[in-house]
């Protein structure tokens, strides 16, 4: 199978134990060198809940939400596409965040978590009439308008109630990231063009019908971005639009990247926020304009890890060693979609040097089913071992599938020595439920 790896995502295999920057806040090794997160030993968790398993450190999730709120107050929305369960929606809003939802499904989960609808921001390049009607009916705080067809639908509803509107614009910025997750360029399905005047026309029509309720602008240049140039360029591109239309809210979007590999570093949310503030000031954006951000990955990625059990080890002499685990592209499609690299380690040997080069693969029926393309594990890795991939808290569970009719793993939150199931493991009955 022909797999294309982007330069940005090429793995840099390291033999060192996993760096603390890739681990959840409360992770540490106990006296047996075994991994403990949230005060719970991973092997105890696995004994109770089985594998594969998504484990999230609640303290880490809360710390990242607090960091975003400290910087932007109610302008900080958590992008739920990165990871959404009712428990996560509650946690993020308890910590003061608003929530970005971009489908009727995400909206429904946020509402089921009893999140105040005024804290919801509704996104999407193709919101259906039903989705818009529901969003308006429940009174979401804001809808981010993305097309003229959507404007036609909104006008047909007539009354927005308490909902306010932002216009999503394409700032014409090429973010330095993987092709599939760039969104700020002119050639995009998202947003309305600043350069071509489309965004101005949308604003004029919306203002004519909805007046002062149209008070915001939104842009999002892409995801997994670790340098600030693109954000600065975005802010400079959007600033004149804010002034011309006398807007009150500028949402800079999400997109802050995280480190996935030992050798990588990424800025903190606080550093990102500071760069945004400086750029907004530099671009002459009025101080009364509220600045917002919409981080997804940077809130949840490092808080979460996936635990698998090693099932088979196959050495192909002169070529490589395949270590097969009991999950794969159904719980983490990112390697096959974007060529993303991950680290891997054994939960029982946290400080072990990882000298054995391996390719960790899943149990699906295709060769692209790779969990860690160029991984390193300790020499004594064995069938039955629990191996862990860190930094899987974003876009893993949320993009999980039932490919090959595998059941999706449960999600466990750990905190203060307690583990709670926030999503139970799927069962074969769940798989069959939809079939008459
Ligand atoms: N706001 C909007 C409008 C977005 O489209 C996104 C992500 C975010 C915020 C959050 O971006 P973040 O902070 O998470 O980068 N599945 C891909 C990522 C797709 C991102 C889609 N939009 C991946 O696994 O890398």
Coordinates of C-alpha atoms and ligand atoms in Angstrom, one line a residue:
X1 CA 0.0 0.0 0.0
X2 CA 1.3 3.4 -0.9
X3 CA 1.4 5.6 2.1
X4 CA 2.4 9.2 2.0
X5 CA 4.1 10.8 5.0
X6 CA 4.1 14.5 5.2
X7 CA 7.4 16.1 6.4
X8 CA 5.5 17.6 9.4
X9 CA 4.5 14.2 10.7
X10 CA 7.6 12.0 10.1
X11 CA 8.4 9.9 13.1
X12 CA 11.7 10.5 14.8
X13 CA 12.2 7.3 16.8
X14 CA 13.8 7.8 20.1
X15 CA 15.2 5.2 22.5
X16 CA 14.8 7.4 25.6
X17 CA 11.9 6.8 28.0
X18 CA 8.9 8.9 27.2
X19 CA 9.5 12.6 28.1
X20 CA 7.2 14.2 30.7
X21 CA 5.9 16.6 28.0
X22 CA 4.1 13.7 26.4
X23 CA 2.5 12.5 29.6
X24 CA -0.6 13.6 31.5
X25 CA 0.1 15.9 34.4
X26 CA -0.4 13.3 37.2
X27 CA 1.5 10.5 35.4
X28 CA 4.4 9.0 37.2
X29 CA 6.2 5.6 37.8
X30 CA 5.6 3.9 41.1
X31 CA 8.2 1.9 43.1
X32 CA 7.7 -1.0 40.6
X33 CA 8.4 1.3 37.6
X34 CA 4.8 0.9 36.6
X35 CA 2.7 3.7 35.2
X36 CA 0.2 5.5 37.5
X37 CA -2.2 8.2 36.2
X38 CA -4.7 10.0 38.4
X39 CA -3.5 7.9 41.3
X40 CA -4.5 4.7 39.6
X41 CA -2.1 2.0 38.3
X42 CA -2.6 1.4 34.6
X43 CA -2.3 -2.4 35.0
X44 CA -5.1 -2.3 37.6
X45 CA -7.3 -0.3 35.2
X46 CA -6.6 -2.7 32.5
X47 CA -7.4 -5.6 34.8
X48 CA -10.8 -4.0 35.5
X49 CA -11.8 -2.6 32.2
X50 CA -9.8 -4.6 29.6
X51 CA -8.0 -3.4 26.5
X52 CA -8.0 -1.3 24.3
X53 CA -8.7 1.5 26.7
X54 CA -8.8 5.3 26.5
X55 CA -7.6 6.8 29.8
X56 CA -7.8 10.5 30.5
X57 CA -6.2 12.4 33.4
X58 CA -9.0 14.6 34.7
X59 CA -6.6 17.0 36.5
X60 CA -4.8 17.5 33.1
X61 CA -8.1 18.2 31.3
X62 CA -9.1 20.7 34.0
X63 CA -5.7 22.4 34.0
X64 CA -5.8 23.0 30.2
X65 CA -9.3 24.4 30.4
X66 CA -8.3 26.7 33.2
X67 CA -5.4 27.9 31.2
X68 CA -7.6 28.8 28.2
X69 CA -10.1 30.5 30.5
X70 CA -7.4 32.4 32.4
X71 CA -6.3 33.9 29.0
X72 CA -9.7 34.6 27.3
X73 CA -12.5 34.2 29.9
X74 CA -15.8 33.4 28.2
X75 CA -14.0 33.9 24.8
X76 CA -12.5 30.4 25.3
X77 CA -14.5 27.6 23.6
X78 CA -13.5 24.0 23.7
X79 CA -13.7 22.5 20.2
X80 CA -15.7 19.4 21.0
X81 CA -14.8 17.6 17.7
X82 CA -11.4 16.8 19.4
X83 CA -13.1 14.7 22.1
X84 CA -16.7 14.8 23.2
X85 CA -18.6 12.8 25.8
X86 CA -21.2 14.2 28.3
X87 CA -18.5 14.1 31.0
X88 CA -16.1 16.1 28.9
X89 CA -18.8 18.7 28.1
X90 CA -19.6 19.1 31.8
X91 CA -15.9 19.3 32.8
X92 CA -15.1 21.9 30.2
X93 CA -18.1 24.1 31.1
X94 CA -17.5 23.6 34.9
X95 CA -14.0 25.1 34.2
X96 CA -15.6 28.1 32.5
X97 CA -15.3 27.2 28.8
X98 CA -17.9 27.6 26.2
X99 CA -18.3 24.7 23.7
X100 CA -17.9 24.7 19.9
X101 CA -20.3 22.1 18.4
X102 CA -20.4 21.6 14.6
X103 CA -23.1 19.0 14.0
X104 CA -26.5 18.1 15.4
X105 CA -24.8 15.2 17.1
X106 CA -22.3 17.3 19.0
X107 CA -25.1 19.7 19.9
X108 CA -27.2 16.8 21.2
X109 CA -24.4 15.5 23.4
X110 CA -23.7 19.0 24.9
X111 CA -27.4 19.4 25.6
X112 CA -27.7 15.9 27.1
X113 CA -24.8 17.0 29.4
X114 CA -27.2 19.9 30.5
X115 CA -24.8 22.5 29.2
X116 CA -26.5 25.9 29.1
X117 CA -27.3 26.4 25.4
X118 CA -26.1 30.0 25.6
X119 CA -22.6 28.6 26.0
X120 CA -22.7 26.8 22.7
X121 CA -21.2 28.0 19.5
X122 CA -22.6 26.2 16.4
X123 CA -20.3 25.7 13.5
X124 CA -20.3 23.9 10.2
X125 CA -20.0 24.5 6.5
X126 CA -23.2 22.6 5.7
X127 CA -25.6 23.0 8.5
X128 CA -28.9 21.5 7.6
X129 CA -32.3 23.2 8.0
X130 CA -33.1 20.8 10.8
X131 CA -29.8 21.5 12.6
X132 CA -30.2 25.2 12.3
X133 CA -33.9 25.0 13.5
X134 CA -32.9 22.9 16.5
X135 CA -30.0 25.2 17.3
X136 CA -32.3 28.3 17.2
X137 CA -35.0 26.5 19.1
X138 CA -32.8 25.6 22.0
X139 CA -31.2 29.0 21.9
X140 CA -27.5 28.4 21.2
X141 CA -25.4 31.4 22.1
X142 CA -24.0 31.9 18.7
X143 CA -24.1 30.5 15.1
X144 CA -21.0 30.9 12.9
X145 CA -22.4 31.5 9.4
X146 CA -20.4 29.8 6.7
X147 CA -22.3 30.2 3.4
X148 CA -25.0 32.1 1.5
X149 CA -27.2 29.1 1.5
X150 CA -27.1 29.1 5.2
X151 CA -27.9 32.8 5.2
X152 CA -31.0 32.0 3.1
X153 CA -32.0 29.3 5.6
X154 CA -31.6 31.7 8.5
X155 CA -33.6 34.4 6.9
X156 CA -36.4 31.9 6.2
X157 CA -36.5 31.3 10.0
X158 CA -37.0 35.0 10.5
X159 CA -36.3 35.3 14.2
X160 CA -33.0 34.5 15.8
X161 CA -34.3 34.7 19.4
X162 CA -31.3 35.2 21.7
X163 CA -28.8 33.7 19.3
X164 CA -26.0 36.0 17.9
X165 CA -24.2 35.5 14.6
X166 CA -20.5 35.5 13.5
X167 CA -19.4 35.3 10.0
X168 CA -16.6 32.7 9.2
X169 CA -14.1 34.2 6.9
X170 CA -11.2 32.7 4.9
X171 CA -8.2 34.9 5.7
X172 CA -6.2 33.5 2.8
X173 CA -3.5 32.1 5.0
X174 CA -1.6 28.9 4.4
X175 CA -0.9 27.3 7.8
X176 CA 2.2 25.1 8.2
X177 CA 0.5 21.8 8.7
X178 CA -0.8 18.7 6.9
X179 CA -2.8 19.3 3.7
X180 CA -6.0 17.7 5.1
X181 CA -6.2 19.9 8.2
X182 CA -5.4 23.3 6.6
X183 CA -8.5 25.5 6.4
X184 CA -7.4 29.2 6.1
X185 CA -6.5 29.2 2.4
X186 CA -8.6 30.7 -0.4
X187 CA -9.3 27.2 -1.9
X188 CA -11.3 25.9 1.0
X189 CA -14.8 24.6 1.6
X190 CA -14.9 26.7 4.8
X191 CA -15.8 30.3 5.3
X192 CA -16.3 33.3 3.0
X193 CA -13.5 35.1 1.4
X194 CA -12.1 38.4 2.7
X195 CA -10.0 39.0 -0.4
X196 CA -12.9 38.6 -2.8
X197 CA -15.4 40.6 -0.8
X198 CA -17.7 37.6 -0.3
X199 CA -17.5 38.0 3.5
X200 CA -18.4 41.7 3.2
X201 CA -21.5 40.8 1.1
X202 CA -22.5 38.2 3.6
X203 CA -22.2 40.7 6.4
X204 CA -24.3 43.3 4.5
X205 CA -27.1 40.8 3.9
X206 CA -27.0 39.5 7.5
X207 CA -27.0 43.0 9.0
X208 CA -29.9 44.0 6.9
X209 CA -32.0 41.2 8.3
X210 CA -30.6 40.7 11.8
X211 CA -29.0 44.0 12.6
X212 CA -26.8 44.2 15.7
X213 CA -27.1 40.4 16.4
X214 CA -24.5 40.1 13.8
X215 CA -21.5 41.1 15.8
X216 CA -18.7 38.6 15.3
X217 CA -16.1 37.3 12.9
X218 CA -14.5 33.9 13.0
X219 CA -11.5 32.3 11.3
X220 CA -9.7 29.1 11.7
X221 CA -6.5 28.4 9.7
X222 CA -5.9 24.8 10.5
X223 CA -4.8 22.3 13.1
X224 CA -1.6 21.0 14.7
X225 CA 0.2 24.3 14.2
X226 CA 3.2 25.0 16.3
X227 CA 4.5 28.3 15.0
X228 CA 2.6 31.6 15.4
X229 CA 3.3 33.1 12.0
X230 CA 0.0 31.8 10.5
X231 CA -2.0 33.2 13.4
X232 CA -0.3 36.6 13.1
X233 CA -1.0 36.7 9.4
X234 CA -4.7 35.7 10.1
X235 CA -5.1 38.4 12.6
X236 CA -3.6 41.0 10.3
X237 CA -5.9 39.9 7.5
X238 CA -9.0 40.0 9.6
X239 CA -8.4 43.3 11.5
X240 CA -9.7 45.6 8.7
X241 CA -12.9 43.6 8.5
X242 CA -13.5 44.0 12.2
X243 CA -13.1 47.8 12.0
X244 CA -15.2 48.2 8.8
X245 CA -18.1 46.3 10.3
X246 CA -17.7 47.5 13.8
X247 CA -17.6 44.0 15.3
X248 CA -17.5 43.0 19.0
X249 CA -16.0 39.5 18.8
X250 CA -13.1 38.0 16.9
X251 CA -12.6 34.3 17.3
X252 CA -9.1 33.4 16.1
X253 CA -10.1 29.7 15.9
X254 CA -8.3 26.7 17.3
X255 CA -5.3 25.0 15.8
X256 CA -2.5 25.1 18.5
X257 CA -0.4 21.9 18.0
X258 CA 1.0 19.6 20.6
X259 CA 4.1 17.5 20.8
X260 CA 3.6 13.8 19.9
X261 CA 7.2 12.6 19.8
X262 CA 10.0 12.8 22.3
X263 CA 12.0 15.3 20.2
X264 CA 9.1 17.6 19.6
X265 CA 8.1 20.7 21.5
X266 CA 5.0 22.8 21.2
X267 CA 4.0 26.2 22.7
X268 CA 1.6 26.3 25.7
X269 CA -1.9 27.7 25.5
X270 CA -0.6 30.7 27.6
X271 CA 2.2 31.4 25.1
X272 CA -0.3 31.1 22.2
X273 CA -2.7 33.5 23.9
X274 CA 0.0 36.0 24.5
X275 CA 1.1 35.9 20.9
X276 CA -2.6 36.4 19.8
X277 CA -3.0 39.4 22.2
X278 CA 0.2 41.0 20.9
X279 CA -0.8 40.4 17.3
X280 CA -4.3 41.8 17.8
X281 CA -2.8 44.9 19.4
X282 CA -0.2 45.2 16.6
X283 CA -3.0 45.0 14.0
X284 CA -4.8 47.9 15.7
X285 CA -7.8 45.9 16.8
X286 CA -9.9 48.0 19.2
X287 CA -9.5 46.9 22.9
X288 CA -13.3 46.6 23.2
X289 CA -13.3 43.8 20.7
X290 CA -13.5 40.5 22.7
X291 CA -10.9 38.0 21.4
X292 CA -11.9 34.3 21.5
X293 CA -10.1 31.0 20.8
X294 CA -11.4 27.6 20.1
X295 CA -8.8 25.0 21.1
X296 CA -9.6 21.3 20.8
X297 CA -6.4 19.3 20.5
X298 CA -4.3 21.4 23.0
X299 CA -6.9 20.9 25.7
X300 CA -7.3 17.1 25.4
X301 CA -4.5 15.5 23.4
X302 CA -1.9 15.0 26.2
X303 CA -4.5 14.3 28.8
X304 CA -5.3 11.0 27.1
X305 CA -3.5 7.8 26.3
X306 CA -4.5 4.5 24.8
X307 CA -3.7 1.2 26.4
X308 CA -3.4 -1.9 24.2
X309 CA -2.5 -5.5 24.9
X310 CA 0.2 -7.1 22.7
X311 CA -1.2 -10.2 21.0
X312 CA 1.5 -11.3 18.5
X313 CA 5.1 -10.5 17.8
X314 CA 6.4 -11.3 14.3
X315 CA 10.0 -11.0 13.4
X316 CA 10.7 -10.8 9.8
X317 CA 14.4 -11.3 9.6
X318 CA 16.3 -8.5 7.9
X319 CA 13.2 -6.4 7.6
X320 CA 11.4 -5.5 10.8
X321 CA 9.5 -6.7 13.9
X322 CA 5.7 -6.3 13.9
X323 CA 4.1 -6.0 17.3
X324 CA 0.3 -6.5 16.9
X325 CA -2.1 -5.0 19.4
X326 CA -5.8 -5.4 20.0
X327 CA -6.9 -2.1 18.5
X328 CA -5.6 -0.1 15.6
X329 CA -7.0 2.2 12.9
X330 CA -10.5 1.9 14.4
X331 CA -9.4 3.7 17.6
X332 CA -6.7 5.8 16.1
X333 CA -7.0 6.6 12.4
X334 CA -4.5 9.4 12.5
X335 CA -1.5 7.4 11.4
X336 CA -3.2 6.2 8.3
X337 CA -5.0 9.5 7.6
X338 CA -2.2 11.9 8.2
X339 CA 0.9 9.8 8.6
X340 CA 1.1 10.9 12.2
X341 CA 3.8 9.6 14.5
X342 CA 3.4 8.4 18.1
X343 CA 5.6 7.1 20.8
X344 CA 4.9 3.8 22.5
X345 CA 6.0 2.3 25.8
X346 CA 5.3 -0.6 28.2
X347 CA 3.1 0.4 31.2
X348 CA 5.2 -1.9 33.4
X349 CA 8.6 -0.4 32.6
X350 CA 8.4 3.4 32.6
X351 CA 12.1 4.0 32.9
X352 CA 13.3 1.3 30.5
X353 CA 15.4 2.3 27.5
X354 CA 13.5 1.4 24.4
X355 CA 16.1 -0.2 22.1
X356 CA 14.0 -2.6 20.1
X357 CA 12.8 -1.1 16.8
X358 CA 9.3 -2.2 16.1
X359 CA 6.3 -1.4 14.0
X360 CA 3.2 -1.5 16.2
X361 CA 0.1 -2.5 14.2
X362 CA -3.5 -3.1 14.8
X363 CA -5.8 -6.1 14.1
X364 CA -7.5 -4.7 11.0
X365 CA -7.4 -6.3 7.6
X366 CA -5.1 -3.9 5.9
X367 CA -1.5 -3.1 5.9
X368 CA -2.1 0.6 6.5
X369 CA -3.4 -0.3 9.9
X370 CA -0.4 1.2 11.7
X371 CA -0.5 2.4 15.3
X372 CA 3.2 3.4 15.5
X373 CA 5.1 3.2 12.3
X374 CA 8.6 3.5 13.7
X375 CA 8.3 2.7 17.4
X376 CA 10.7 1.7 20.0
X377 CA 10.0 -0.7 22.9
X378 CA 12.2 -2.3 25.5
X379 CA 14.0 -5.5 24.4
X380 CA 12.0 -7.7 26.6
X381 CA 8.6 -6.8 25.1
X382 CA 6.4 -9.9 25.2
X383 CA 3.0 -11.2 24.2
X384 CA 0.5 -10.1 26.9
X385 CA 2.3 -6.9 27.7
X386 CA 0.3 -3.7 28.0
X387 CA 1.7 -1.1 25.7
X388 CA 0.6 2.5 25.8
X389 CA 0.5 5.2 23.2
X390 CA 0.6 8.7 24.8
X391 CA -1.0 11.9 23.4
X392 CA -4.0 10.1 21.9
X393 CA -6.6 12.2 23.8
X394 CA -7.6 14.3 20.7
X395 CA -9.2 13.0 17.5
X396 CA -8.8 9.3 18.6
X397 CA -12.0 8.4 20.4
X398 CA -13.8 11.2 18.4
X399 CA -12.8 9.6 15.0
X400 CA -13.1 6.0 16.1
X401 CA -15.0 3.6 13.9
X402 CA -16.3 0.0 13.9
X403 CA -14.2 -1.0 11.0
X404 CA -14.0 -4.8 10.7
X405 CA -16.9 -4.7 13.2
X406 CA -14.6 -4.1 16.2
X407 CA -16.3 -2.6 19.2
X408 CA -15.0 0.8 20.3
X409 CA -13.0 1.0 23.5
X410 CA -14.4 2.6 26.7
X411 CA -13.3 6.0 28.0
X412 CA -12.1 6.1 31.6
X413 CA -11.4 9.3 33.6
X414 CA -9.0 9.0 36.4
X415 CA -8.6 11.4 39.3
X416 CA -7.5 11.2 42.9
X417 CA -7.1 7.4 42.9
X418 CA -10.6 6.8 41.4
X419 CA -11.5 5.6 37.9
X420 CA -14.9 6.3 36.4
X421 CA -16.3 5.0 33.2
X422 CA -17.5 7.9 31.1
X423 CA -18.2 5.8 28.0
X424 CA -18.5 2.0 28.4
X425 CA -17.0 -0.5 26.0
X426 CA -19.3 -1.2 23.0
X427 CA -20.7 -4.7 22.8
X428 CA -21.6 -7.0 19.9
X429 CA -25.3 -6.2 20.9
X430 CA -24.5 -2.5 20.3
X431 CA -23.2 -3.4 16.8
X432 CA -26.4 -5.4 16.0
X433 CA -28.8 -2.9 17.5
X434 CA -29.2 -0.9 14.3
X435 CA -30.1 -3.9 12.2
X436 CA -33.7 -4.9 12.0
Ligands
LIG1 N1 -12.5 25.5 15.4 C1 -12.8 25.0 14.2 C2 -13.7 25.8 13.4 C3 -12.3 23.8 13.7 O1 -12.6 23.4 12.5 C4 -11.4 23.1 14.5 C5 -10.8 21.8 14.1 C6 -11.1 23.6 15.8 C7 -11.6 24.8 16.2 C8 -10.1 22.9 16.7 O2 -8.9 22.8 16.2 P1 -7.7 22.2 17.2 O3 -7.4 23.2 18.3 O4 -8.1 20.9 17.7 O5 -6.5 22.1 16.2 N2 -8.8 15.3 12.7 C9 -7.6 16.1 12.6 C10 -7.9 17.5 13.1 C11 -9.0 18.2 12.4 C12 -9.4 19.5 12.9 C13 -10.7 20.0 12.5 N3 -11.1 21.3 13.0 C14 -6.5 15.5 13.3 O6 -6.6 14.4 13.9 O7 -5.4 16.0 13.3

